[in-house]
One Martini backbone bead per residue (centre of mass of N, CA, C, O) as a GRO file, in nm:
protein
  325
    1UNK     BB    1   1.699  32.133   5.411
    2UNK     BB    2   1.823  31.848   5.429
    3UNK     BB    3   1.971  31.528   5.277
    4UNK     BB    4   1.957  31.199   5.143
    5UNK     BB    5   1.991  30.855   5.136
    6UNK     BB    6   1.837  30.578   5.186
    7UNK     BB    7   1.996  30.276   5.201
    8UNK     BB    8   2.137  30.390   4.953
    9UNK     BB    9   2.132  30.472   4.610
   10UNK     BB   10   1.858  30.323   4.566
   11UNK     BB   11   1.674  30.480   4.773
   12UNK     BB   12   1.533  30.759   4.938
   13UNK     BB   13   1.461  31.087   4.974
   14UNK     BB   14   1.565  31.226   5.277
   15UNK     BB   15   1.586  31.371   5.536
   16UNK     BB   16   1.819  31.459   5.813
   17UNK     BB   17   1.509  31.443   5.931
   18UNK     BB   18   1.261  31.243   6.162
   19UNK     BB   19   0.919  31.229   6.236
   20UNK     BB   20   0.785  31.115   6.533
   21UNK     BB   21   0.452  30.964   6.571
   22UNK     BB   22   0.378  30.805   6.845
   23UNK     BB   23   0.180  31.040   7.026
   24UNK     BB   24  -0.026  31.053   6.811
   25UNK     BB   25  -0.338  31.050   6.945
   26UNK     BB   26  -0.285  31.026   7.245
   27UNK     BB   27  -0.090  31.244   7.390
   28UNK     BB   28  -0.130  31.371   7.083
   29UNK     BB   29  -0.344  31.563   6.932
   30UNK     BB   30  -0.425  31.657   6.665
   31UNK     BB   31  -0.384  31.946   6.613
   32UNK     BB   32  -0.080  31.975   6.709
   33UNK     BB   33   0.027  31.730   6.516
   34UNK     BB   34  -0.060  31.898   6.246
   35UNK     BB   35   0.132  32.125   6.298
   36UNK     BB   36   0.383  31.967   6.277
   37UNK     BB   37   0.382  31.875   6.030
   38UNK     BB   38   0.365  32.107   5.891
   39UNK     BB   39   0.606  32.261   5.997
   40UNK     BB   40   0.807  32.023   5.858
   41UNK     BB   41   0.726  32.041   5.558
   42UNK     BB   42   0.778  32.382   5.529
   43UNK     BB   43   1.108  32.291   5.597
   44UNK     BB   44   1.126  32.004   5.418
   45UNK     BB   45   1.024  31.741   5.495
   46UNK     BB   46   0.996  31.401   5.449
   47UNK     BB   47   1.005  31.233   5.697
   48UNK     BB   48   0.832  30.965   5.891
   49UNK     BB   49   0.736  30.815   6.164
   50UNK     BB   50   0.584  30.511   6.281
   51UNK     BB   51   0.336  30.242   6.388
   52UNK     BB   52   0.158  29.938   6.553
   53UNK     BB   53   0.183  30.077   6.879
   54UNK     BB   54   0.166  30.320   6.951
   55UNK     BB   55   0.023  30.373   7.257
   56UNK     BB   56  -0.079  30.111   7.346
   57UNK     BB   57   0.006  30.154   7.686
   58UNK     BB   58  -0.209  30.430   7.702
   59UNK     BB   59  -0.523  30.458   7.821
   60UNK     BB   60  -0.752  30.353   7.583
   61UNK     BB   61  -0.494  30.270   7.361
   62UNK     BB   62  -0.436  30.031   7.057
   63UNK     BB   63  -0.232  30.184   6.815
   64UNK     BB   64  -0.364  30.283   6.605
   65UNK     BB   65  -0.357  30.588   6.591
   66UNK     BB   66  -0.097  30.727   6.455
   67UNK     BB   67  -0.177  30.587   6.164
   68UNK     BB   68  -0.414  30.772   6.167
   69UNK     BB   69  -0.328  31.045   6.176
   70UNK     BB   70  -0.132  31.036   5.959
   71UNK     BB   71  -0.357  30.940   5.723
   72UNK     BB   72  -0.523  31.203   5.748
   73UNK     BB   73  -0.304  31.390   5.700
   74UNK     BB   74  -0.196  31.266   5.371
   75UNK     BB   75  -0.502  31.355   5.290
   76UNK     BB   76  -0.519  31.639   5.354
   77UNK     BB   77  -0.259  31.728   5.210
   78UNK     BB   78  -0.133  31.571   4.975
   79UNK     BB   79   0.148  31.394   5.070
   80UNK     BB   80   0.206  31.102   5.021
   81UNK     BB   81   0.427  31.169   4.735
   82UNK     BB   82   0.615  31.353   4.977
   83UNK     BB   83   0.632  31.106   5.195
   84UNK     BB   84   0.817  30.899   5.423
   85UNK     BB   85   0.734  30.620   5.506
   86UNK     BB   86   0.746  30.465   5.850
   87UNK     BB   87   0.715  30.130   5.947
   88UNK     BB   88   0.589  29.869   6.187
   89UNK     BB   89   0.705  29.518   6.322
   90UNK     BB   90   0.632  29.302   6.627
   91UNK     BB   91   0.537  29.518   6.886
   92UNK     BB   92   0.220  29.418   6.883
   93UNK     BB   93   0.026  29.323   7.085
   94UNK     BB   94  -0.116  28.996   7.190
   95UNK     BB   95  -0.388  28.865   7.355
   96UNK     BB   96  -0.281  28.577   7.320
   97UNK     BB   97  -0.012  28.619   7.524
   98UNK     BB   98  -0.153  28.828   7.726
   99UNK     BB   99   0.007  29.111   7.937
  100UNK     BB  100   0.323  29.087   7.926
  101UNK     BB  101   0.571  29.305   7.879
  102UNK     BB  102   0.730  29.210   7.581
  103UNK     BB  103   0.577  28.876   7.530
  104UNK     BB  104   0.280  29.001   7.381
  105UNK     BB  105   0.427  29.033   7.114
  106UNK     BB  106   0.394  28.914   6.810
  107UNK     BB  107   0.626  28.926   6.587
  108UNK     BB  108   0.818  28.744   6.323
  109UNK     BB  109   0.624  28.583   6.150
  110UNK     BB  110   0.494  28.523   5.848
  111UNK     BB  111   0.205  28.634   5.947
  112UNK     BB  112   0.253  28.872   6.132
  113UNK     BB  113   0.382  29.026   5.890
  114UNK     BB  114   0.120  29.037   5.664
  115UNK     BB  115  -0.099  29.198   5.895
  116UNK     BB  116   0.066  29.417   5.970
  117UNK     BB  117   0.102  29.548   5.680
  118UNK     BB  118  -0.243  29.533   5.613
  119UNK     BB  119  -0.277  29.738   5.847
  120UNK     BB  120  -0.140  29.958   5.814
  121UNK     BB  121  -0.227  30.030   5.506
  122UNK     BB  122  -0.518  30.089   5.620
  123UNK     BB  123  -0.441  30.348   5.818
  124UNK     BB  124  -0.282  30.497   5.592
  125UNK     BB  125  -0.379  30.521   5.314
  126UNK     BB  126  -0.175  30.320   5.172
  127UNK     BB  127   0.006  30.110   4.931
  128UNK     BB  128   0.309  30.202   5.066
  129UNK     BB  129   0.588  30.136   5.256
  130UNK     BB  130   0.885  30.235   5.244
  131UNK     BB  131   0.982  30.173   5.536
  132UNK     BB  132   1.013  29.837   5.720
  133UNK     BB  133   1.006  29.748   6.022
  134UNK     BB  134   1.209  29.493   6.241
  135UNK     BB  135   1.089  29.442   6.596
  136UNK     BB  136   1.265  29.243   6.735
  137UNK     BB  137   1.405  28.942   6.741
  138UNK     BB  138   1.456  28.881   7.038
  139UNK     BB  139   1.115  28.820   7.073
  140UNK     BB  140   1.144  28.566   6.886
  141UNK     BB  141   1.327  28.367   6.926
  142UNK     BB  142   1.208  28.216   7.192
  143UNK     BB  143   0.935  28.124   6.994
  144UNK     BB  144   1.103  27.996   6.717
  145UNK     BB  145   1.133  28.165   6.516
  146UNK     BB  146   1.290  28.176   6.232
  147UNK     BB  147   1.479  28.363   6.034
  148UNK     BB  148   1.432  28.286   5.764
  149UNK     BB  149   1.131  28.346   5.765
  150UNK     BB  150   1.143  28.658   5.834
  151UNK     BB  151   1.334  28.717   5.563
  152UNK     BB  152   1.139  28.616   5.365
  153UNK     BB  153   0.910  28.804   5.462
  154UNK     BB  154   0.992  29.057   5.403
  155UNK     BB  155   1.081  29.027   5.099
  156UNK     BB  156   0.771  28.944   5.010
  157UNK     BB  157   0.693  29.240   5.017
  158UNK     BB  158   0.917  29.377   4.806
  159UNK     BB  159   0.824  29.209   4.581
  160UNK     BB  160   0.488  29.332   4.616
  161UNK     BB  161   0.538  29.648   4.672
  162UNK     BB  162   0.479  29.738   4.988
  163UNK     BB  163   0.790  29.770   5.007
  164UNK     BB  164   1.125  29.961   4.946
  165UNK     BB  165   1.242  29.920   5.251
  166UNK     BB  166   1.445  29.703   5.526
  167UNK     BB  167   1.434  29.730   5.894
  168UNK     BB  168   1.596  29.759   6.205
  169UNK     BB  169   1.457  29.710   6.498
  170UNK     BB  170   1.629  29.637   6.816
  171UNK     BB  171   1.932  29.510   6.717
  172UNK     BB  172   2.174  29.324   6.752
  173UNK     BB  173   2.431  29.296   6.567
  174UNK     BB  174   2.472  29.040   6.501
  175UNK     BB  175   2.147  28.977   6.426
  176UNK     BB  176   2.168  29.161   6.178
  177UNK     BB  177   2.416  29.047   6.021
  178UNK     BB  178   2.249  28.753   6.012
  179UNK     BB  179   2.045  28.862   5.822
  180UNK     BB  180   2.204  29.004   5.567
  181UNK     BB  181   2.337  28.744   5.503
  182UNK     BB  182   2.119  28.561   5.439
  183UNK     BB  183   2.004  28.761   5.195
  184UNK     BB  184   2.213  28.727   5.022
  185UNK     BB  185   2.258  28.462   4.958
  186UNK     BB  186   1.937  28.452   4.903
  187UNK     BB  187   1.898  28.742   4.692
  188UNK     BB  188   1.734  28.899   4.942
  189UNK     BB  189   1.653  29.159   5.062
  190UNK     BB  190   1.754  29.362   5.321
  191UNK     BB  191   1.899  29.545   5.548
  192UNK     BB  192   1.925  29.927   5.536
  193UNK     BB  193   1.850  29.975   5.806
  194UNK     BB  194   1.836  30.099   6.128
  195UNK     BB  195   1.708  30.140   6.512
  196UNK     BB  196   1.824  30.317   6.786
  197UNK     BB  197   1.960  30.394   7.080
  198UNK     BB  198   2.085  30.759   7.084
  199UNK     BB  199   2.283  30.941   7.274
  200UNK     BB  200   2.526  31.119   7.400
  201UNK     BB  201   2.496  30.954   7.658
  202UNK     BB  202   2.624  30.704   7.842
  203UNK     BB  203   2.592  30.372   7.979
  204UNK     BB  204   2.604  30.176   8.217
  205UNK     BB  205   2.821  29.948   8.343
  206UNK     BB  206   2.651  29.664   8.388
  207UNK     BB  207   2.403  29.637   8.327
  208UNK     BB  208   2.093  29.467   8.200
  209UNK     BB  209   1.902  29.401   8.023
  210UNK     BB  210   1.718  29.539   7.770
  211UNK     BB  211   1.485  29.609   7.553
  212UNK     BB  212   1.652  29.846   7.505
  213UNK     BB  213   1.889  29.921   7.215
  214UNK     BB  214   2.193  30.031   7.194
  215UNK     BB  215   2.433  30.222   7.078
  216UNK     BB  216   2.750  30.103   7.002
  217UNK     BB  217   3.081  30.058   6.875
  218UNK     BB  218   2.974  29.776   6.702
  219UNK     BB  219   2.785  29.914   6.517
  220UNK     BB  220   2.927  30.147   6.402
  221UNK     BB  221   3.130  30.023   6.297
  222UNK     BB  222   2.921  29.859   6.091
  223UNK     BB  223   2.847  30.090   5.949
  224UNK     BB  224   3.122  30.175   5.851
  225UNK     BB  225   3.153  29.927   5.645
  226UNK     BB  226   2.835  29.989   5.551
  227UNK     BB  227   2.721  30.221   5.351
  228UNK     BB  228   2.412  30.085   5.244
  229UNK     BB  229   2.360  30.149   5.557
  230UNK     BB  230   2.109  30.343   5.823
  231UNK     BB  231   2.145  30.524   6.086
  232UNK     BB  232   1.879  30.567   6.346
  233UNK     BB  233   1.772  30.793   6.636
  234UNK     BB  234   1.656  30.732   6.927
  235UNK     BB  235   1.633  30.912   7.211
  236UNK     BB  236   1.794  31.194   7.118
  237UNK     BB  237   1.650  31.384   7.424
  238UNK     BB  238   1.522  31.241   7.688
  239UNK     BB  239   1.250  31.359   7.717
  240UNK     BB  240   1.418  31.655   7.841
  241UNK     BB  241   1.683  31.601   8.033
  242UNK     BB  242   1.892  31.818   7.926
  243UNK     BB  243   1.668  32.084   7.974
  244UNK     BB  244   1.533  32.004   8.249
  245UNK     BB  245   1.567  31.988   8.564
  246UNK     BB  246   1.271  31.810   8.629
  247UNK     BB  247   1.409  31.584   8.412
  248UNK     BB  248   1.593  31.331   8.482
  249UNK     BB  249   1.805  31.110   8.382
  250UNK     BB  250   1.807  30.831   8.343
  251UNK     BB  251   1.931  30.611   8.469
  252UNK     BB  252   2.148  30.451   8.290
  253UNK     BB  253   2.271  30.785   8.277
  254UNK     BB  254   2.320  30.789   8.622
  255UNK     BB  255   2.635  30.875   8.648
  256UNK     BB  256   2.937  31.048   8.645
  257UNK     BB  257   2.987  31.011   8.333
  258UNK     BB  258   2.787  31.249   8.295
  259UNK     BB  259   2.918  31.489   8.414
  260UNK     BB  260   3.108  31.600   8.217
  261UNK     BB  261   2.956  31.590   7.944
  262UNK     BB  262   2.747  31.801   8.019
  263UNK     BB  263   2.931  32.033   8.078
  264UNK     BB  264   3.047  32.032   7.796
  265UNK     BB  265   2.826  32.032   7.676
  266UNK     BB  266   2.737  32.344   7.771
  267UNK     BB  267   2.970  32.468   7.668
  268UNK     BB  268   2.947  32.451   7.361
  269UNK     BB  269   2.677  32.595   7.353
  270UNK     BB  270   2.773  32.888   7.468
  271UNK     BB  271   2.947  32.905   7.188
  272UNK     BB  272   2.724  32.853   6.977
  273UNK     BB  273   2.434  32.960   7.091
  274UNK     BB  274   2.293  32.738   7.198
  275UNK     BB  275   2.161  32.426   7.247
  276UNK     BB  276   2.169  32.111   7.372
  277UNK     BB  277   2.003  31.967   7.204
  278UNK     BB  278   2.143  32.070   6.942
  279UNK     BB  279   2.427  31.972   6.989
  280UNK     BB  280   2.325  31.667   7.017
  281UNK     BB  281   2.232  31.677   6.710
  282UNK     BB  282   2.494  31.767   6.569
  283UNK     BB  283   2.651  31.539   6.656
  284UNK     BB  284   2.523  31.301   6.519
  285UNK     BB  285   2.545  31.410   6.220
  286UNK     BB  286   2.842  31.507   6.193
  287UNK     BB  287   2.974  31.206   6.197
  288UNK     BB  288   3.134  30.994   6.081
  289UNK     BB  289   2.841  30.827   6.117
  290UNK     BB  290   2.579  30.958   6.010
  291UNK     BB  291   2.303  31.064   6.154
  292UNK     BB  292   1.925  30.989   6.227
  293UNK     BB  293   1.702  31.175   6.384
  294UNK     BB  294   1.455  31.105   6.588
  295UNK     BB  295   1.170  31.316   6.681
  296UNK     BB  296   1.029  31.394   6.986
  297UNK     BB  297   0.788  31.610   6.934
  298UNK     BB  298   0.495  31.798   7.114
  299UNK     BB  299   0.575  32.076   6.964
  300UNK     BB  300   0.655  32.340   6.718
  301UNK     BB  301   0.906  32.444   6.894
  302UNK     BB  302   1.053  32.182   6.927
  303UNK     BB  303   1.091  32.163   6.646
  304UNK     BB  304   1.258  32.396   6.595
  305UNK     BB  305   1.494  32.355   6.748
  306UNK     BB  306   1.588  32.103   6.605
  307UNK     BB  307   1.601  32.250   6.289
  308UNK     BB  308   1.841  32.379   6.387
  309UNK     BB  309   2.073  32.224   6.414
  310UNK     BB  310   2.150  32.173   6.104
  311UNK     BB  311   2.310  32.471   6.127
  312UNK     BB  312   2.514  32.337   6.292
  313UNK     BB  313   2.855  32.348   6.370
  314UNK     BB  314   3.123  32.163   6.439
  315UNK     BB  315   3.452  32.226   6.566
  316UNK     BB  316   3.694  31.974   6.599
  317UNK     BB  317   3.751  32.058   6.894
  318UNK     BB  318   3.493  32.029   6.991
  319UNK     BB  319   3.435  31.741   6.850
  320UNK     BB  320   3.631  31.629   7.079
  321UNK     BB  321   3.567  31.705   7.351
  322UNK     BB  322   3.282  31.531   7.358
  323UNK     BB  323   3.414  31.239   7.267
  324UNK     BB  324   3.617  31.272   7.553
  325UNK     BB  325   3.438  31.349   7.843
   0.00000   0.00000   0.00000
């Protein structure tokens, strides 16, 4: 396993990939999230990824599952003290808003957001979470939250010691910038890690918003200029469309534009023996702005497939073709 420092060189050493646990307890059962975990585990990994929200929408299941799970993984294992363990606030229900997703998200107030921590605190039985997501600034703004509150109260956290590094999920560049720059200002802690959904395949243009932000140009560029921040990306895989036939991309990547790319992805993959997964995962990580992908696996199987990509290398001609398709 591959190693590197989160956040900038005070941050933690974490993993190369990081594992996503947001369906452990909902839709992947406890035998089978432990069997992942374990085996990721042995491979060295060292980072996971959790929320107060995982499975929410699932049917029967309030959010609490994954964090449950990991918590008891943690306690079994004896593991807290080797695990990166990374958790988020703002994205969860609150019933007090109605039922219409995903207005009815709790928020990044400085109440909601000191709640949120001492409740995942409580779930995953552990006295600190080392990376601390806020999720959406996007969505507290309509409510009027000041950005000044939640830049407080996030560094509030890390004042007390219960978070070490504090990340932005799901957040517009712009956004990003003007809260590192407040904290900046005004001495305090600041985001030092970013979490975007991000994969080979680019969103068809002239979308309209989506809940989900993408990565695009201008973040990349923020993050190649700020050494510091830390980019990783979630459904760099999309939920196995680029490997199933009978599970087409998302519609937003479903457009001319990605017959092409998928071309390229399968021939660069023929020529390394490797699969298309491997390659998109390769490609993440060995580029110019080197990304951590969180992997969202549901059996110990497609975990072997992605941390083989780790030992793929391409080779510039390679990644030339891939990023000019």
């Amino acid at each position: 396993m591959h190693h590197r420092t989160l956040g900038g060189g005070h941050g933690p050493r974490i993993s190369a990939v990081c594992l996503g646990t947001w369906r452990f307890g909902s839709t992947v059962d406890e035998a089978t999230a432990f069997a992942i975990l374990d085996r990721f585990a042995e491979a060295g990994g060292t980072f996971v990824d959790t929320a107060n929200h995982c499975g929410c929408r699932v049917p029967g299941a309030t959010g609490d599952e994954s964090e449950l799970l990991l918590g008891r993984w943690l306690r079994s294992r004896r593991a807290a003290g080797r695990t990166v363990v990374a958790s988020t606030a703002g994205a969860r229900p609150d019933p007090r808003r109605g039922g219409q997703w995903p207005a009815d998200t709790g928020g990044l107030g400085a109440a909601a957001v000191r709640a949120a921590i001492e409740a995942s605190l409580r779930r995953l039985g552990i006295d600190r979470v080392d990376l601390y997501y806020a999720h959406s600034f996007a969505h507290t703004e309509d409510r009027g939250v000041p950005l000044e509150e939640t830049v407080a109260a996030l560094a509030g956290l890390v004042r007390d010691g219960t978070v070490e590094v504090l990340g932005a999920a799901n957040h517009r560049t712009w956004r990003l910038a003007e809260a590192r720059l407040l904290a900046a200002g005004r001495g305090l802690p600041g985001f030092r890690a970013v979490q975007q959904r991000y994969t080979y395949l680019r969103p068809r243009r002239g979308l309209p918003p989506d809940h989900q932000v993408e990565t695009d140009e201008e973040l990349l560029d923020y993050v190649a200029a700020h050494p510091g921040l830390t980019l990783l990306a979630r459904g760099t895989l999309m939920g196995g469309a680029y490997a199933r036939p009978d599970r087409p991309p998302p519609e937003r990547y479903d457009h001319p534009g990605s017959v092409a790319r998928l071309r390229v992805l399968a021939e660069v993959a023929a020529e390394c023996g490797a699969t298309v997964n491997q390659v998109v995962l390769a490609w993440l990580m060995g580029g110019p702005q080197p990304v951590v992908p969180v992997l969202g696996v549901t059996s110990p199987a497609q975990l072997d497939e992605c941390l083989a990509a780790l030992d793929l290398r391409l080779d510039p001609v390679q990644r030339a073709r891939l990023d000019t398709a």
